[in-house]
C-alpha positions as MATLAB code, in Angstrom:
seq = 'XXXXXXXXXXXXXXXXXXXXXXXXXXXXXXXXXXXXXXXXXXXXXXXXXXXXXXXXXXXXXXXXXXXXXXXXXXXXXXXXXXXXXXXXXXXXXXXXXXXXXXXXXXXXXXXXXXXXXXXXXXXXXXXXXXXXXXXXXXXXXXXXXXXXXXXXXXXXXXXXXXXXXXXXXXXXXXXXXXXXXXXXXXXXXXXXXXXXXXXXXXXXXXXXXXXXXXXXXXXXXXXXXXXXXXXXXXXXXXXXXXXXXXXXXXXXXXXXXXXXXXXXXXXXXXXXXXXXXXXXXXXXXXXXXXXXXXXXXXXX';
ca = [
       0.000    0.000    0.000;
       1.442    3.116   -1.104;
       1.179    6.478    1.295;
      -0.972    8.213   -1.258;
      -3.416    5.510   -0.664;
      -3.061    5.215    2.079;
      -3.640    8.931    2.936;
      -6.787    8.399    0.959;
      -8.037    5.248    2.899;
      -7.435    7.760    6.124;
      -9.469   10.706    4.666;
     -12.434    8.236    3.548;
     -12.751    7.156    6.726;
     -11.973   10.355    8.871;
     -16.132   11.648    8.865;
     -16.717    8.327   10.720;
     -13.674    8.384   12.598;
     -14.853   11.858   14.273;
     -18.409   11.320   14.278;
     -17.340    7.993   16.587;
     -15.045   10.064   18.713;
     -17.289   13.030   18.992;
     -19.850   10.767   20.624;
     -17.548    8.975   22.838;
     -16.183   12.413   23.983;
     -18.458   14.904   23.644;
     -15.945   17.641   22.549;
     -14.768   18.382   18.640;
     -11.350   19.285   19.925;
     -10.815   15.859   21.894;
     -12.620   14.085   18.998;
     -10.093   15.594   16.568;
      -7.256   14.985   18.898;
      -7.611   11.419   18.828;
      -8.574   11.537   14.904;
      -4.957   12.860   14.536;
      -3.485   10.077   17.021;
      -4.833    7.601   15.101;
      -3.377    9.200   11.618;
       0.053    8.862   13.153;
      -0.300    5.339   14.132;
      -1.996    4.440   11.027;
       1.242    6.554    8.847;
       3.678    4.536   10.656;
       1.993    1.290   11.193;
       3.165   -1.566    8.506;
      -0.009   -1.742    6.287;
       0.219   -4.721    3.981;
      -1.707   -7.469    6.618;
      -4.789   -4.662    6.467;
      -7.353   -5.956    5.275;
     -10.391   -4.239    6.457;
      -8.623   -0.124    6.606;
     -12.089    1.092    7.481;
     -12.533   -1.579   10.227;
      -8.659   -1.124   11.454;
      -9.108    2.819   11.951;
     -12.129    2.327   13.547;
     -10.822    0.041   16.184;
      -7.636    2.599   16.528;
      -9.702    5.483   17.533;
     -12.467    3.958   19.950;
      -9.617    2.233   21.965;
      -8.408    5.685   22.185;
     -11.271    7.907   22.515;
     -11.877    4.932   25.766;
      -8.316    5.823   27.152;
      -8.685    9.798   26.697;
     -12.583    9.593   28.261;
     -11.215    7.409   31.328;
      -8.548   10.377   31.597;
     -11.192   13.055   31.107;
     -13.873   11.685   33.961;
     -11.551   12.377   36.813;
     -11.081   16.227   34.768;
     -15.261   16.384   34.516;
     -15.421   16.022   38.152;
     -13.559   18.870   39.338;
     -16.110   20.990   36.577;
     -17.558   24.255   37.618;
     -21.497   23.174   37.452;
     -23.080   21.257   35.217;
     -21.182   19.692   32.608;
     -23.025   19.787   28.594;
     -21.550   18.527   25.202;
     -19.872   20.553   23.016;
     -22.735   22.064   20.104;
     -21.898   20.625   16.476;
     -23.039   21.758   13.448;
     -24.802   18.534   11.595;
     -25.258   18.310    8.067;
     -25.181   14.583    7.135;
     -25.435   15.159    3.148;
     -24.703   12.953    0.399;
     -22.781   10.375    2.067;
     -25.497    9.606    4.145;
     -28.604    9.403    1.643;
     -31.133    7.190    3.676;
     -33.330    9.383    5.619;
     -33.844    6.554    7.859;
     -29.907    6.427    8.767;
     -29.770   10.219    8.704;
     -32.742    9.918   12.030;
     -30.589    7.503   13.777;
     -26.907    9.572   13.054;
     -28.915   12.737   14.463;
     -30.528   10.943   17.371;
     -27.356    9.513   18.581;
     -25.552   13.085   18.049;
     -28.567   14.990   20.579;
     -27.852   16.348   23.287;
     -30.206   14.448   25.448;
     -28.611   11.532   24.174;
     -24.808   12.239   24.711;
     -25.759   13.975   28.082;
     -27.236   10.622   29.110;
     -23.901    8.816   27.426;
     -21.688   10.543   29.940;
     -23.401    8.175   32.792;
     -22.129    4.927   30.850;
     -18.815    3.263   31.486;
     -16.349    4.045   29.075;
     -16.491    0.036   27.606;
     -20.804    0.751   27.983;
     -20.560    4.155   25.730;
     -18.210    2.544   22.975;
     -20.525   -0.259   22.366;
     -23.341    2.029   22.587;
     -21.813    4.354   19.630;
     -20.687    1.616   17.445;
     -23.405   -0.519   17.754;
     -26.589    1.613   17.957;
     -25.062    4.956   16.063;
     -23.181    3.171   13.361;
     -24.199   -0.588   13.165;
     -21.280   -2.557   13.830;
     -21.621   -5.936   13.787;
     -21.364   -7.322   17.614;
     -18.297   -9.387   15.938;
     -16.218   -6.636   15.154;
     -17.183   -4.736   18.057;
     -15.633   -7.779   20.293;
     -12.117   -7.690   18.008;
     -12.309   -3.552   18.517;
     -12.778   -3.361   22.644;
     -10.699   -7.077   22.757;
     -13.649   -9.012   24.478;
     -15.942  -11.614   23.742;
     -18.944  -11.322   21.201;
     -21.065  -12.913   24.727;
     -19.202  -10.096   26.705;
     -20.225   -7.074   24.058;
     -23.476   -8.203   23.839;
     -24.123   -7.965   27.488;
     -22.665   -4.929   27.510;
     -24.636   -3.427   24.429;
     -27.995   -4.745   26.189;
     -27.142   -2.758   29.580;
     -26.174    0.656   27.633;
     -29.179    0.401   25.500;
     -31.516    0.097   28.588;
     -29.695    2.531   30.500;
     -30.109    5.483   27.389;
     -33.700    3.901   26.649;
     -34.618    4.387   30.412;
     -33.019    8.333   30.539;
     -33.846    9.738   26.779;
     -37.099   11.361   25.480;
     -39.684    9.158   25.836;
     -41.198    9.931   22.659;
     -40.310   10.577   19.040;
     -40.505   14.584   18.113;
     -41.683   15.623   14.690;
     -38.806   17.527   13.709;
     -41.671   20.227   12.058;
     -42.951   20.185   16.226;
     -39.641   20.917   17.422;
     -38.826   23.522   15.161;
     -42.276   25.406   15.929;
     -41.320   25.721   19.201;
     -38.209   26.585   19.026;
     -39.227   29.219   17.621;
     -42.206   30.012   19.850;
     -39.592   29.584   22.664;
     -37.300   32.471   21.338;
     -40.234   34.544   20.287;
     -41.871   34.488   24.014;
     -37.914   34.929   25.396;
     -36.592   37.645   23.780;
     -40.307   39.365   23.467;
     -40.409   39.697   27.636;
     -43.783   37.511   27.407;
     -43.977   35.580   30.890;
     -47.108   33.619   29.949;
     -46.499   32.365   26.406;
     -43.050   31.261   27.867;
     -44.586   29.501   30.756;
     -47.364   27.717   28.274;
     -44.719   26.317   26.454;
     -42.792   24.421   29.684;
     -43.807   20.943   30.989;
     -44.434   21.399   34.715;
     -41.150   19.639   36.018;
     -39.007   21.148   33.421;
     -35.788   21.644   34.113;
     -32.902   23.805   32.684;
     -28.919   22.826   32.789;
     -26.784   25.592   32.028;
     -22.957   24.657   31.432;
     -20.499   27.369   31.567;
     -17.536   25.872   32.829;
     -17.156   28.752   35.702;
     -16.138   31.608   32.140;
     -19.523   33.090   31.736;
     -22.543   34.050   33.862;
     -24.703   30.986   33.905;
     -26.612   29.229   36.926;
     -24.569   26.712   38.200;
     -27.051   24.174   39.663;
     -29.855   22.709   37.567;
     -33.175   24.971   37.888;
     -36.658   22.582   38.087;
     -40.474   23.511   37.722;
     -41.640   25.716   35.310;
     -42.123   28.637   37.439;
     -38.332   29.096   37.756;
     -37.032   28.431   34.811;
     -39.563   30.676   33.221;
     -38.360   33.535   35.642;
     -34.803   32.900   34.739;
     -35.274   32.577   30.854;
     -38.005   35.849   31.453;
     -34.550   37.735   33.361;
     -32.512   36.335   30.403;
     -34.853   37.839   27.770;
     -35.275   41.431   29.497;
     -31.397   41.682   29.927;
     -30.779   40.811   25.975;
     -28.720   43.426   24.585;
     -29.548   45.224   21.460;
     -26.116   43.953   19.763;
     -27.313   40.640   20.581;
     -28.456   38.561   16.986;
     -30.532   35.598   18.003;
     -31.277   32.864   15.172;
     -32.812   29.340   14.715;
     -30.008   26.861   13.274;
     -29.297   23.057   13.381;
     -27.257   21.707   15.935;
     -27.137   18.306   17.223;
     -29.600   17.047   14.756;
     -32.289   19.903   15.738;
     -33.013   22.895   15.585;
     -31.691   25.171   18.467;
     -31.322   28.962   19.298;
     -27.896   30.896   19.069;
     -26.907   34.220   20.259;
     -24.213   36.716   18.501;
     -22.725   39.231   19.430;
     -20.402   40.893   16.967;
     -20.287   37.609   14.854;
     -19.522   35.235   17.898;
     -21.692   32.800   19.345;
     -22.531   33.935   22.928;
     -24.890   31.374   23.706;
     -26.645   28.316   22.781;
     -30.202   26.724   24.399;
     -31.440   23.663   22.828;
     -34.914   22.266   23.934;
     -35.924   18.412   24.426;
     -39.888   18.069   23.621;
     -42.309   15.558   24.581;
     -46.157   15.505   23.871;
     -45.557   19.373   23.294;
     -43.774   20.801   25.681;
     -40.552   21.743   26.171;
     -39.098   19.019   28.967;
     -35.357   20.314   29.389;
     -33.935   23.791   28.396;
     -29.746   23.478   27.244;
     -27.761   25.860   27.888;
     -23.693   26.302   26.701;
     -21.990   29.798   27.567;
     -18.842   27.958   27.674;
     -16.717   30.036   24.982;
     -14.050   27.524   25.080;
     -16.927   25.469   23.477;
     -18.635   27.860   21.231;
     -15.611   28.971   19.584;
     -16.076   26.546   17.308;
     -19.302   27.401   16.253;
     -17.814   31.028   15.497;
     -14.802   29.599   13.183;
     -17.795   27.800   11.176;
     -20.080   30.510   11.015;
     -17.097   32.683    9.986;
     -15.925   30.495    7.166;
     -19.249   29.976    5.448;
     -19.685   33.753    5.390;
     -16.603   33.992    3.594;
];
């Protein structure tokens, strides 16, 4: 195998390669890390007993994506409140043509989903991603983590439960969720208390993540009285350089603010039986910057 082809096996397989670490880690820069650790060991490996490159990279990057999240937990614990996956931009496109796969690629990349993700094992969440987000066979899944096919299985059954038991309980009309999303950001940035209060399931709760760099509250606010208040506060102290839009993030639709180009602040919304359940929110900058640098680029 020459390096040019080799180079090209890499870059063929590099979308999957970050959409797996993404969703083990939660984080584009850790997910790209690891992307580039396994480029170097797949340069300087000897290729010629390859046989599956695809399979091969794959296995290289969830065994580390496992090692980097085990060395990450003890990091997340020390975390100034609560702790939220980083927003992604997610435009599955050509390569991904079955609308059917697209749902399950954008399910598996919510936020309710990898929120729930970070209460798996680091062995649970791997199986989890390759099995249920990309449809590895249980075989190669027990040749990737080095355990039985009995072993993966029982540990695919448990993370499956465990997500099942935690995640929306109900599939969201994507046409639903955008409507109020909108309604959301229309009855938050308007100052209307009651709209915004019709929209919130009564235990709602809101999870604001800003890593201790931005005003945010730093325990989780419940019942729809309070978060209502907050996001009311939140709406009356908008500034008037602040841009608010509807774009798609994590497979949804979501709400970003700009100011001056950058992305201040994201809220993203799980529904069920219409109402909003959960209100995200990231005023991390450390993870919006990236959002910023995309924006940026496709304005030219």
């Amino acid at each position: 195998m020459t390096a040019d082809t080799a180079t090209d096996l890499f870059e063929e397989s590099r979308p999957v390669l970050t959409g797996v670490a993404y969703r083990m880690l939660g984080r584009i820069a850790d997910a790209e890390d690891v992307v580039q650790e396994a480029w170097l060991r797949w340069s300087s490996a000897g290729r010629e007993d390859v046989r599956e490159p695809r399979a091969f990279l794959v296995r290289i990057t969830t065994r580390l994506a496992i090692d980097r999240l085990r060395h990450l937990q003890s990091r997340r614990e020390a975390y100034v409140g609560p702790w939220l996956p980083e927003p992604v931009v997610t435009e599955f496109g050509p390569s991904v043509p079955d609308t059917a796969e697209q749902a399950v690629l954008a399910d598996s990349v919510s936020l309710a989903v990898l929120v729930v993700l970070e209460s798996l094992s680091p062995l649970e969440r791997a199986v989890f991603v390759l099995r249920e987000a990309f449809g590895f066979p249980y075989a190669e899944i027990a040749v990737t983590l080095d355990r039985t096919e009995a072993a993966v299985r029982q540990l695919a059954g448990r993370a499956k439960r465990h997500v099942e038991e935690r995640k929306p309980r109900y599939d969201v009309d994507p046409a639903v969720r955008r409507d109020l999303t909108e309604r959301f950001l229309s009855a938050a940035s308007g100052g209307d208390f009651e709209k915004l209060l019709d929209l919130l399931a009564p235990d709602v709760r809101l999870v604001s993540d800003s890593g201790g760099k931005s005003k945010a509250p730093r325990r989780i606010i419940e019942t729809a009285d309070k978060v209502s208040r907050f996001l009311f506060a939140v709406g009356r102290d908008m500034s008037v350089e602040m841009e608010a839009r509807i774009v798609e993030l994590n497979g949804g639709p979501a709400v970003a603010l700009f100011i001056d180009g950058n992305v201040d602040t994201v809220f993203q919304l799980d529904v069920e039986e219409g109402f909003i359940q959960c209100v995200y929110i990231v005023r991390n900058p450390d993870k919006l910057s990236g959002l910023s640098v995309n924006w940026a680029a496709a304005r030219g």
